[in-house]
Tab-separated table of C-alpha atoms and ligand atoms in Angstrom:
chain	number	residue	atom	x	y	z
A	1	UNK	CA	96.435	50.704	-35.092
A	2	UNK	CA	95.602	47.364	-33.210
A	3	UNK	CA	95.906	44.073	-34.749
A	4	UNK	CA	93.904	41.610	-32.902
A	5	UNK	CA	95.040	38.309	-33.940
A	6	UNK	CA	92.796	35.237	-33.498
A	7	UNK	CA	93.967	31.280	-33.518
A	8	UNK	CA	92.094	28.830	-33.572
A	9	UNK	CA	90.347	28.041	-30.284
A	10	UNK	CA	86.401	28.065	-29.274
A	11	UNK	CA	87.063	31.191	-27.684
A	12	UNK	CA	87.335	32.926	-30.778
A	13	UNK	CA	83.657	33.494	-30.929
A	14	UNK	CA	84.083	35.862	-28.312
A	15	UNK	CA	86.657	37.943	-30.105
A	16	UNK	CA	84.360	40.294	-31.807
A	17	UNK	CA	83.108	41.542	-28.807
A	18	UNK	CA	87.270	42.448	-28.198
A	19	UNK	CA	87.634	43.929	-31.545
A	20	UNK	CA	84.248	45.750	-31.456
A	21	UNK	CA	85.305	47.729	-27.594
A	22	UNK	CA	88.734	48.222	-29.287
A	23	UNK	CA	87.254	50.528	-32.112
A	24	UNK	CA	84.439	51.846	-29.797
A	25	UNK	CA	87.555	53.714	-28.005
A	26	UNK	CA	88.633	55.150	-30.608
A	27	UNK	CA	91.550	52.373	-32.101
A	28	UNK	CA	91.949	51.251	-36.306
A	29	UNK	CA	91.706	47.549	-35.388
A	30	UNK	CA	93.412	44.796	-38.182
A	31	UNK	CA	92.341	41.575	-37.302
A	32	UNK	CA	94.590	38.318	-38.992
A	33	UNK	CA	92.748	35.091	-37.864
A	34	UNK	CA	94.704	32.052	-38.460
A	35	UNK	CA	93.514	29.062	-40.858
A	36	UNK	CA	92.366	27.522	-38.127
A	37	UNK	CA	91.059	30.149	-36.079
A	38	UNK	CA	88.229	30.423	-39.319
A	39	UNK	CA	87.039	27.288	-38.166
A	40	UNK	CA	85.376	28.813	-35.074
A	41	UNK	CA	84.287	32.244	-36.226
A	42	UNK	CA	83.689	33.336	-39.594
A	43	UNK	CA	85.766	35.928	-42.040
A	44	UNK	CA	82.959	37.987	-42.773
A	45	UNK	CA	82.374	37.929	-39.284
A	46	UNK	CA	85.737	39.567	-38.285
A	47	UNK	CA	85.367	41.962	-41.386
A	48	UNK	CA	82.481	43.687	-40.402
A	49	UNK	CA	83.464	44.145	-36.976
A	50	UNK	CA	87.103	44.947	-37.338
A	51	UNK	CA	85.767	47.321	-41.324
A	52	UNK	CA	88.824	45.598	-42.806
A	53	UNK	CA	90.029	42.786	-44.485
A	54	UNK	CA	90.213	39.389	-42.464
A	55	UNK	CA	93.282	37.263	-44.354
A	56	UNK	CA	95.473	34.299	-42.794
A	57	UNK	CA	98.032	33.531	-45.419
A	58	UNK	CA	100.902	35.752	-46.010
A	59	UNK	CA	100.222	35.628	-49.800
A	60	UNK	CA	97.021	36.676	-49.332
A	61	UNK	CA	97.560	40.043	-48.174
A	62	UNK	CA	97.291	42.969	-50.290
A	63	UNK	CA	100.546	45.167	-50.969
A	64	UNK	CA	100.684	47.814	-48.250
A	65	UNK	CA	99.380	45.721	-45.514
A	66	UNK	CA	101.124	42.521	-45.844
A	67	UNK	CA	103.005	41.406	-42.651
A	68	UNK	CA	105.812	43.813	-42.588
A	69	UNK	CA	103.764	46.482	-43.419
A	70	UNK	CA	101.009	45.108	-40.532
A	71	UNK	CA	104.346	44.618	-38.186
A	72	UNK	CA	105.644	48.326	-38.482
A	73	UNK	CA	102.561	50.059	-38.330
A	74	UNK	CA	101.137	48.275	-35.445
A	75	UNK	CA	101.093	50.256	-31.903
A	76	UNK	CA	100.158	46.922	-30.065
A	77	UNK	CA	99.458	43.426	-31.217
A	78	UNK	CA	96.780	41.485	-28.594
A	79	UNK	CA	95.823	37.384	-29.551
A	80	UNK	CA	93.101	36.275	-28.358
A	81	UNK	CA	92.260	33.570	-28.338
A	82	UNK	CA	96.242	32.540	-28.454
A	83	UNK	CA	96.346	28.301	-28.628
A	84	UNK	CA	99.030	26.184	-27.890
A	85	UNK	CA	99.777	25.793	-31.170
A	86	UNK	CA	100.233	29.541	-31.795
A	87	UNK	CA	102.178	30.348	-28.761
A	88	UNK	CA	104.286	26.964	-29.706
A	89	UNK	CA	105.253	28.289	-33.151
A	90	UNK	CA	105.346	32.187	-31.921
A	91	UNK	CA	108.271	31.062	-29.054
A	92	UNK	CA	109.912	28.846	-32.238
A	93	UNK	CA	110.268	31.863	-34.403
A	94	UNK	CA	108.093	30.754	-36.612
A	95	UNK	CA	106.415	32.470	-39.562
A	96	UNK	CA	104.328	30.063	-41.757
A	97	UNK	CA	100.906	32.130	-41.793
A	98	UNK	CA	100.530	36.170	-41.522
A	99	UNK	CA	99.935	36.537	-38.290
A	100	UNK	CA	103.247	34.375	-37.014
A	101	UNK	CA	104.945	36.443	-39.528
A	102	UNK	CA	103.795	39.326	-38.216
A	103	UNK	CA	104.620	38.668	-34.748
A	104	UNK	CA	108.185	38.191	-35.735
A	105	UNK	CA	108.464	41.212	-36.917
A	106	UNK	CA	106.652	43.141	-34.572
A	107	UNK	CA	108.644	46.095	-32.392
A	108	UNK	CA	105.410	46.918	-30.685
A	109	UNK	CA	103.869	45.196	-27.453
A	110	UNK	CA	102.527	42.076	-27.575
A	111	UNK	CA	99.559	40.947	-25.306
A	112	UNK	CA	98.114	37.340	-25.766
A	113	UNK	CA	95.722	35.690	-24.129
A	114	UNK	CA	96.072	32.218	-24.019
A	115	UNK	CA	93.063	29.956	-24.246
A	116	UNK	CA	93.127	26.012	-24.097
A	117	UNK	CA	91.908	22.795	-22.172
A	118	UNK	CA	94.168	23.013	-18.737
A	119	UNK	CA	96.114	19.913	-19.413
A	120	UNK	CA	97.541	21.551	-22.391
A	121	UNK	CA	98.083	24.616	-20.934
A	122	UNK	CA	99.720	23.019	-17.437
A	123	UNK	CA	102.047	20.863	-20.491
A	124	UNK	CA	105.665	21.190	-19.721
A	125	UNK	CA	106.297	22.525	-23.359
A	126	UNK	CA	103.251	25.036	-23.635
A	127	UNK	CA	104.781	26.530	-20.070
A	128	UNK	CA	108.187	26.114	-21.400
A	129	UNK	CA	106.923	28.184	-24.501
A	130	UNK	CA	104.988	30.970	-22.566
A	131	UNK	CA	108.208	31.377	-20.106
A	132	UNK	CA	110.262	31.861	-23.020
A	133	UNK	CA	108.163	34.513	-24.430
A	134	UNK	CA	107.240	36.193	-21.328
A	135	UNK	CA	111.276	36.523	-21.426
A	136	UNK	CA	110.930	38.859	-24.724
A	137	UNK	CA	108.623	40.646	-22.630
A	138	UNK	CA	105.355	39.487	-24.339
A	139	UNK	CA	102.365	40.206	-22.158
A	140	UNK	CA	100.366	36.785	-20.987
A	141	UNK	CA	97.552	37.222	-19.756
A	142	UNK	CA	95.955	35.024	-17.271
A	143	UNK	CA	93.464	31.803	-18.457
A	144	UNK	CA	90.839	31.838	-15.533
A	145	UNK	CA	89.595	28.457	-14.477
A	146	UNK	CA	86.354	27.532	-14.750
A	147	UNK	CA	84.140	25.354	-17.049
A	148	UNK	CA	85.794	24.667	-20.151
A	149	UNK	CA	84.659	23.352	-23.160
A	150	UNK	CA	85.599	19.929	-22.617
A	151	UNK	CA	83.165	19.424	-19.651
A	152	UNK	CA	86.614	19.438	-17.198
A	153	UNK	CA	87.019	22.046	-15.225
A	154	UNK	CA	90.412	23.995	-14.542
A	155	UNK	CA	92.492	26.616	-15.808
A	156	UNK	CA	92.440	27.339	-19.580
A	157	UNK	CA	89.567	29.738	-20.171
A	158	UNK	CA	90.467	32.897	-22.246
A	159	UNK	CA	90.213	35.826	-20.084
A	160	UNK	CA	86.748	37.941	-20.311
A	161	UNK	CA	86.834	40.330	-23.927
A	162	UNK	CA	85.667	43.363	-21.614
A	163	UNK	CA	89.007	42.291	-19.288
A	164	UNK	CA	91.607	42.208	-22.240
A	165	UNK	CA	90.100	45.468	-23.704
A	166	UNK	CA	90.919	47.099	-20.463
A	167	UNK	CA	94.190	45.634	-20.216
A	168	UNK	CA	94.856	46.921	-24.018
A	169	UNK	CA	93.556	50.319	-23.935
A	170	UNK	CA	95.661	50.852	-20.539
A	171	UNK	CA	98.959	49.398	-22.279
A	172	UNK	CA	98.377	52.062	-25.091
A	173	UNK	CA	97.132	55.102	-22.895
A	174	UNK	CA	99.812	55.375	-20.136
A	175	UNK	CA	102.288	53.629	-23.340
A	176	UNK	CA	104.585	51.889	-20.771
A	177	UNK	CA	104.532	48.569	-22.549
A	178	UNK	CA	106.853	48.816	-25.364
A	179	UNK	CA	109.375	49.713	-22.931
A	180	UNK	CA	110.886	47.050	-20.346
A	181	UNK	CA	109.988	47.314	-16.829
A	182	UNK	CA	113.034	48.547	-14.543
A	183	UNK	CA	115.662	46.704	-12.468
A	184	UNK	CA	115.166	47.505	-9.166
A	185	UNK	CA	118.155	48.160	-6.891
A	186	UNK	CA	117.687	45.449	-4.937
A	187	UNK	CA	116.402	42.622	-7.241
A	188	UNK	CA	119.421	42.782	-9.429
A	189	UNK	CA	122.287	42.978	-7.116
A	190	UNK	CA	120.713	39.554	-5.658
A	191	UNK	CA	122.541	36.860	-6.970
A	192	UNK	CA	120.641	34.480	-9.599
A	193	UNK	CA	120.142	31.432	-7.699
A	194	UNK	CA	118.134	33.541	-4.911
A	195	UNK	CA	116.342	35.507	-6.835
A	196	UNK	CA	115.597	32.578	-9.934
A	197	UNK	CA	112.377	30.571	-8.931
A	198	UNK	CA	111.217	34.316	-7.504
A	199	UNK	CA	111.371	35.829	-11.256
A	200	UNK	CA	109.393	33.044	-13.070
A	201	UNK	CA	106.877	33.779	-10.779
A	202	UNK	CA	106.017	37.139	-10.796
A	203	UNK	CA	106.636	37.349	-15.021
A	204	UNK	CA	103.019	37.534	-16.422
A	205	UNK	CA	101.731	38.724	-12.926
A	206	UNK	CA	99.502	42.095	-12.738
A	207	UNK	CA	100.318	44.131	-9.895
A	208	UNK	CA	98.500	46.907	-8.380
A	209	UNK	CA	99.259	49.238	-6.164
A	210	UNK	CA	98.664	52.559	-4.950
A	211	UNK	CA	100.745	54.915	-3.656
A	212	UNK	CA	101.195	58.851	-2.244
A	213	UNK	CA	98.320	60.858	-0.385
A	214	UNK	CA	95.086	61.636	-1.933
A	215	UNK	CA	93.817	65.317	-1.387
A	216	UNK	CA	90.209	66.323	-0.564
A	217	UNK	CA	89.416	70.345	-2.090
A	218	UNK	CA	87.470	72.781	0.059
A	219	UNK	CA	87.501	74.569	-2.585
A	220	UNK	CA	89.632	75.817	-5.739
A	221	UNK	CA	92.510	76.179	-3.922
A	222	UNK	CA	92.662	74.330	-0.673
A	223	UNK	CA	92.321	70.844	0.122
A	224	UNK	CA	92.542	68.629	3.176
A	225	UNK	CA	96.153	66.364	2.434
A	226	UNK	CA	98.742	64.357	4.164
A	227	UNK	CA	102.395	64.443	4.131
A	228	UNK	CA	102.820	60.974	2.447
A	229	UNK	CA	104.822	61.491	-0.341
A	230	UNK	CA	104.470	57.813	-1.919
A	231	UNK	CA	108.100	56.516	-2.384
A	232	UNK	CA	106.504	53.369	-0.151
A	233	UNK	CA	104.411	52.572	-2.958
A	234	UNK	CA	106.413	53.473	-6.017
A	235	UNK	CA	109.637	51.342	-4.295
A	236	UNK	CA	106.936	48.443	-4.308
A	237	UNK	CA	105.735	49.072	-7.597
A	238	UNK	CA	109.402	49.216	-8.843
A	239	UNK	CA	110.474	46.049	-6.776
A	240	UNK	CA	107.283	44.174	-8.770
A	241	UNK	CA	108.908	44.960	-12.181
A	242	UNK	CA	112.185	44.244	-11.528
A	243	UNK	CA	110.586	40.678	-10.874
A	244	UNK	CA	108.836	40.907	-14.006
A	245	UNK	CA	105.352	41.526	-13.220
A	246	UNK	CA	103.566	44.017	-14.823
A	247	UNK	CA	102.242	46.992	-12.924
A	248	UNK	CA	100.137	49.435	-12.355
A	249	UNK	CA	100.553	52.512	-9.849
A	250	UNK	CA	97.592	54.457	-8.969
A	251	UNK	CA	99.045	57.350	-7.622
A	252	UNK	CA	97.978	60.359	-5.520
A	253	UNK	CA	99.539	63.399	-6.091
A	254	UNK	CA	102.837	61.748	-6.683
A	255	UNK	CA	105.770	64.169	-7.344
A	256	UNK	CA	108.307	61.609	-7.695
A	257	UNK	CA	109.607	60.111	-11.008
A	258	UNK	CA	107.707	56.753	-12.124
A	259	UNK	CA	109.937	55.096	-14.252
A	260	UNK	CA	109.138	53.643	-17.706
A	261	UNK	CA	107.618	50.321	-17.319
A	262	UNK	CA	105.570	50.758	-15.111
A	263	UNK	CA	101.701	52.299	-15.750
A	264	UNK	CA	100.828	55.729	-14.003
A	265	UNK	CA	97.440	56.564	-13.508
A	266	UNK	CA	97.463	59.754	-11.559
A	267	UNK	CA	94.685	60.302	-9.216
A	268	UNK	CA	93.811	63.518	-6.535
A	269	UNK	CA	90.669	62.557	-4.286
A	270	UNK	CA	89.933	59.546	-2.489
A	271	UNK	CA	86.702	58.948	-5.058
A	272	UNK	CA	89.264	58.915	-7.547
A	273	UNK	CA	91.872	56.790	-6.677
A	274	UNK	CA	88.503	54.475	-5.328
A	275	UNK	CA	87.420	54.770	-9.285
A	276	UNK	CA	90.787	53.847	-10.586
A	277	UNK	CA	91.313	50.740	-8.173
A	278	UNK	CA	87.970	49.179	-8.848
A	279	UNK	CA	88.023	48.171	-12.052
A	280	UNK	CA	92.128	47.062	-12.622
A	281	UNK	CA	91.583	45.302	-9.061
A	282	UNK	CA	89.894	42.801	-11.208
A	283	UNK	CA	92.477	41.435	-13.146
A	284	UNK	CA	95.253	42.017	-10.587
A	285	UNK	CA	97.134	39.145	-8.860
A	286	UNK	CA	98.838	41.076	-5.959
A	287	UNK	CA	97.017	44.512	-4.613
A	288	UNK	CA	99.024	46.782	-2.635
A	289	UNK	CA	97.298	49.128	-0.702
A	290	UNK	CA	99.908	51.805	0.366
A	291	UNK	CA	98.204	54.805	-0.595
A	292	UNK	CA	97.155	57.321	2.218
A	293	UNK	CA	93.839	57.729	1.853
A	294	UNK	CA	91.615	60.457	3.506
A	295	UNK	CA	89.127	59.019	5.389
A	296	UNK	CA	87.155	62.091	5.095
A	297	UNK	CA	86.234	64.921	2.831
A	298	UNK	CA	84.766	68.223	2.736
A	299	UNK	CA	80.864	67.509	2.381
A	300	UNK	CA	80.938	70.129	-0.412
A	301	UNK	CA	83.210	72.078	-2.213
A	302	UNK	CA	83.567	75.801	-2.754
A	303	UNK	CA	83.140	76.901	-5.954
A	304	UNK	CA	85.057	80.389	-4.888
A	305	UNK	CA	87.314	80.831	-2.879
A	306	UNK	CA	86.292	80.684	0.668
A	307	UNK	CA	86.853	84.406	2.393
A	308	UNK	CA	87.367	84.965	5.819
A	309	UNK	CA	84.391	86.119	7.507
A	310	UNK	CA	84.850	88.492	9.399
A	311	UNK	CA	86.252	87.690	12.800
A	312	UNK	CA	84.474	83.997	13.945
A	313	UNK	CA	85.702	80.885	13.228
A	314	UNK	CA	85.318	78.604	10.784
A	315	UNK	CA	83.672	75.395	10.456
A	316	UNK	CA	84.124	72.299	7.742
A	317	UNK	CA	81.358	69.142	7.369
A	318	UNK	CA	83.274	66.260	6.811
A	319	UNK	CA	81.292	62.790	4.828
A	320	UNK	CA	83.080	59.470	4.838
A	321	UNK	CA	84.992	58.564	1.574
A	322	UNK	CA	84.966	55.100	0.704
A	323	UNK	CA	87.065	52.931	2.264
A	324	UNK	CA	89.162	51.656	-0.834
A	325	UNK	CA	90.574	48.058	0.884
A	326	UNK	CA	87.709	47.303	2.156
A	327	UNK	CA	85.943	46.671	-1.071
A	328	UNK	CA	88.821	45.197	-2.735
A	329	UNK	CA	88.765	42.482	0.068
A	330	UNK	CA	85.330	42.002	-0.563
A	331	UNK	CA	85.311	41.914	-4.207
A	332	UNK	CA	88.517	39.888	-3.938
A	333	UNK	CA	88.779	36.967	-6.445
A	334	UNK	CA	90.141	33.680	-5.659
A	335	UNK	CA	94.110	33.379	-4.962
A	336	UNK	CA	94.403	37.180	-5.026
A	337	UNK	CA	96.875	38.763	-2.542
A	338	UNK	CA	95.645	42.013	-0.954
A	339	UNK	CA	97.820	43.823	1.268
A	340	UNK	CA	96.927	47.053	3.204
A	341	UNK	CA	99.131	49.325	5.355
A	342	UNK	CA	98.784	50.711	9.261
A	343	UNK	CA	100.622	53.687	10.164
A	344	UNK	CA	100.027	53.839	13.561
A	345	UNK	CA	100.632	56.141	16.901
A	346	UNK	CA	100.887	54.208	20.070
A	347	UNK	CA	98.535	55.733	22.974
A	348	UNK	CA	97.108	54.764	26.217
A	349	UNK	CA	94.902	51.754	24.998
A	350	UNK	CA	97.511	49.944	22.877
A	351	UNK	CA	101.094	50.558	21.161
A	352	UNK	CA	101.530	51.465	17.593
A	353	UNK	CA	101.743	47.731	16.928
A	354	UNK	CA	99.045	46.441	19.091
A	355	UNK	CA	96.424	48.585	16.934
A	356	UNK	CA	98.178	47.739	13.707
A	357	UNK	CA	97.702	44.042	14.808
A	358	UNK	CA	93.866	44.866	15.334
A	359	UNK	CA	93.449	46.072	12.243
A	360	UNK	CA	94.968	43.242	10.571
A	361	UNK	CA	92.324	41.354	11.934
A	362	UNK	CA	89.713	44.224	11.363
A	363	UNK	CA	90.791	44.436	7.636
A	364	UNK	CA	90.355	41.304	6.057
A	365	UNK	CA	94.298	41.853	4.268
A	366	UNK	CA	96.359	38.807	3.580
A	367	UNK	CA	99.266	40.609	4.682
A	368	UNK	CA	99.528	44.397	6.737
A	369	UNK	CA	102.909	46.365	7.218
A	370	UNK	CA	102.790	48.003	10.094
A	371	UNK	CA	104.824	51.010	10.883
A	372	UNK	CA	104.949	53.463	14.149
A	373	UNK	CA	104.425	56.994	12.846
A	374	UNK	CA	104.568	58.654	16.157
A	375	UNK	CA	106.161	61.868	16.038
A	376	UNK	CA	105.505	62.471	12.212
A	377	UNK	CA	108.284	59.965	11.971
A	378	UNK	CA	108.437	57.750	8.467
A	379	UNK	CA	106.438	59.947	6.227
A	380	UNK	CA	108.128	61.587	3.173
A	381	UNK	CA	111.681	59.733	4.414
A	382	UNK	CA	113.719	57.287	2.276
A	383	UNK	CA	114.252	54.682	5.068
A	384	UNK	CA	111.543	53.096	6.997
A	385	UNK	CA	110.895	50.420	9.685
A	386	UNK	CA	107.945	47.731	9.104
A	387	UNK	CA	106.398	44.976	10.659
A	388	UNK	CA	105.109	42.469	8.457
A	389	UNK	CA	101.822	40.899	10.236
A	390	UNK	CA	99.500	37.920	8.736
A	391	UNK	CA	95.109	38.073	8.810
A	392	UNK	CA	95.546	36.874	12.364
A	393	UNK	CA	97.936	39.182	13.549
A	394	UNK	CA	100.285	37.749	14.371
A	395	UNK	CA	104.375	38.749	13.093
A	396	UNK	CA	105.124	37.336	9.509
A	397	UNK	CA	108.268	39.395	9.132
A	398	UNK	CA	110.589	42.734	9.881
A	399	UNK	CA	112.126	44.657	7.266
A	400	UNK	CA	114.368	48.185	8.346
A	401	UNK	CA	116.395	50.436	5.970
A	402	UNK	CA	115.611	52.081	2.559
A	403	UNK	CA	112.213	51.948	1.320
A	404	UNK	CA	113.438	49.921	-2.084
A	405	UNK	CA	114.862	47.294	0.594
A	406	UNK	CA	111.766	47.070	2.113
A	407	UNK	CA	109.690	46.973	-0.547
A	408	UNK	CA	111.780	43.492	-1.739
A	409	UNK	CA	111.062	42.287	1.944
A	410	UNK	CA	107.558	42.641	1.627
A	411	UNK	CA	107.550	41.188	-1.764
A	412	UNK	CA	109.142	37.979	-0.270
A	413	UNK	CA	106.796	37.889	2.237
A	414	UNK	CA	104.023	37.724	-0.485
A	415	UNK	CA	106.380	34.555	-2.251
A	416	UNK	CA	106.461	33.218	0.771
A	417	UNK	CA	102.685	33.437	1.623
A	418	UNK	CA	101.372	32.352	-1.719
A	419	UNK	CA	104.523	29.258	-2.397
A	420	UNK	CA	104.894	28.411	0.789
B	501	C5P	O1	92.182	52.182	8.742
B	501	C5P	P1	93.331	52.815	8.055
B	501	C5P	O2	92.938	54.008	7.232
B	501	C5P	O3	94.505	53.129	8.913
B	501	C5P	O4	93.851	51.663	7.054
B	501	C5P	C1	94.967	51.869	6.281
B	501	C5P	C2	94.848	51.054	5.045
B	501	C5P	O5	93.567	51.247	4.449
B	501	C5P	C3	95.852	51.474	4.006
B	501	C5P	O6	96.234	50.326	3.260
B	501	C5P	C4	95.074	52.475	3.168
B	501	C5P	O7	95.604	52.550	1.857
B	501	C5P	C5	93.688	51.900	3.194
B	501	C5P	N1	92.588	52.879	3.138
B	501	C5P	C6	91.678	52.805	2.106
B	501	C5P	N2	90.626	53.679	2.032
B	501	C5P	C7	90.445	54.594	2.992
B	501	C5P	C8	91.341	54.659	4.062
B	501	C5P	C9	92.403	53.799	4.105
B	501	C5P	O8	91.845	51.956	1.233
B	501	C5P	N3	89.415	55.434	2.894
């Protein structure tokens, strides 16, 4: 069960839409408005949408689904809109109305998505409040700018209903959320004062990124692969959380452990892993393109098993799959970070780094790590050797050793690209 609690902002209007794709996938949804949050969109409003009761005051509620009830039975809890008043009294410890009651005695993940004119949200004590909660590893979601009610414009709008429902539904498929996200190695045996001002960044951060090689079938049993084996991507993914962001790892065949914490959404082909990047790309912060993607796939597949016949060779039509980064970067939103790998061979033209360099420019990536694969060298290992180059080209960075060091180089690099 769901419950979709609603304060009292002017997004609320657009909450039944939220509670309505909830239920259309399948999810009991309990919706607890605030007082205030009745203001903007009406009780029988949220009843028929959510089919149950809509009730703000802890009195109110009928035995067997009063707040403790509401608290234990609840698999996620998602606000939206969440105001600066509720995320004040939620990071107080407050419980004056059901749905702060609730909250408090929730076990389950919370997601809230926090709506409210810019100034308010950019306050010193509304930041103060969501960095405290984002330390109990409560979910906040992003507040897009854009036109806001007011007639300012600026940061403060509540993200998209469509948006949230993704982000919900994902939390509760793959189930990560109610655990925290891991320590990474490297993040916490740095010392606090380096790694401090990094943290509070990345907390409340989505980060995406794929990982491992995708495999095109020829047919039921054979496919065209590669030998990555995605511990690039899952160190990444793993660095992110230990930061505090919340990720998601689309992987490719992975046969390595994903620890808890961080979202799994296994993938095979190219057109797969293309399906599963589109639409979380969207709400992502950081992309990280590490995945080794086939450029190419069988132009059909077998639905037997091909036999040999008899003693000629055999030959395979190859189409084009997708090329996965290069619609991210052009569906890119603004102040997203993209970054896409080059493993590279050096040959007559250019070295290993002189084409990586090209296609940094080629690619449209805010950053590229470059390695030298010559010689099959790289793939599948633990340690690794990168180049960190900007959209120009030009060197940003070097990072050598294990994959998890790397991984925290390349995640500074980002910092350092997007702070300055
Ligand atoms: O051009 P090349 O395939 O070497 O580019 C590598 C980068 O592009 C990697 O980040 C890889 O994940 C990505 N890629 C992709 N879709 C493809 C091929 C590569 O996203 N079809």
């Amino acid at each position: 069960m769901i419950v979709v609690g609603v304060s009292g902002g002017i997004a609320a209007y657009k909450t039944p839409a939220l509670i309505r794709r909830l239920r259309q996938a399948g999810h009991e949804v309990r919706v607890i408005p605030t007082e205030a949050a009745l203001k903007f969109v009406g009780a029988a409003t949220l009843e028929a949408v959510s089919g149950a009761p809509a009730i703000s005051d802890v009195f109110g509620a009928e035995p067997g689904s009063n707040h403790v009830e509401l608290a234990r039975t609840a698999d996620l809890v998602v606000v939206a809109p969440a105001t600066a008043d509720l995320i004040a009294r939620y990071a107080a410890g407050m419980a004056n109305d059901l749905l702060t009651a609730t909250l408090l005695g929730v076990k389950a993940p919370v997601v809230l998505a926090p709506a409210m004119h810019s100034a308010m949200l950019e306050h010193p004590a509304t930041q103060a409040n969501l960095a405290a909660l984002r330390q109990r590893d409560v979910i906040v979601l992003e507040s897009p700018s854009g036109a806001l009610t007011s007639g300012d414009t600026g940061p403060g709008r509540m993200m998209e209903p469509e948006q949230i429902a993704t982000m919900v539904l994902e939390l509760l498929g793959s189930g990560p959320a109610n655990r925290p996200p891991p320590k990474s190695p490297a993040s916490t045996a740095k010392p606090q004062a380096e790694t401090g001002p990094t943290d509070s960044t990345w907390a409340g951060h989505r980060v995406l990124v794929s990982a491992g090689g995708t495999r095109e079938p020829l047919d039921p049993v054979r496919y065209l692969g590669n030998t990555s084996s995605g511990k690039q991507g899952l160190a990444i993914a793993v660095a992110a959380a230990g930061r505090g962001a919340t990720v998601t790892l689309v992987g490719a065949n992975l046969k390595l452990d994903v620890p808890d914490g961080i979202a799994l959404v296994p993938v095979s082909t190219a057109l797969e892993m293309s399906n599963a990047m589109a639409p979380r790309a969207a709400t992502a912060d950081l992309i990280v393109m590490a995945a080794a993607v086939a450029d190419f796939r069988p132009a059909a597949v077998a639905a037997n098993k091909i036999k040999r016949d008899g003693h000629g060779g055999f030959s395979l039509e190859l189409v084009a799959n997708p090329d996965i980064l290069a619609a991210l970067v052009e569906a890119r939103r603004p102040g997203q970070v993209i970054i896409g790998f080059a493993a590279e061979t050096g040959d007559r033209d250019a070295s290993a780094l002189e084409h990586a360099a090209a296609k940094a420019r080629r690619k449209g990536t805010d950053l590229t790590v470059a390695n030298d694969v010559s010689g099959g060298a790289i793939f599948g290992q633990d340690s690794t050797r990168v180049v960190l180059l900007d959209k120009v080209g030009q060197i940003v960075g070097q990072a050598e050793g294990s994959k998890s060091a790397v991984a925290e180089a390349i995640l500074d690099a980002v910092r350092a690209m997007v702070v300055g």
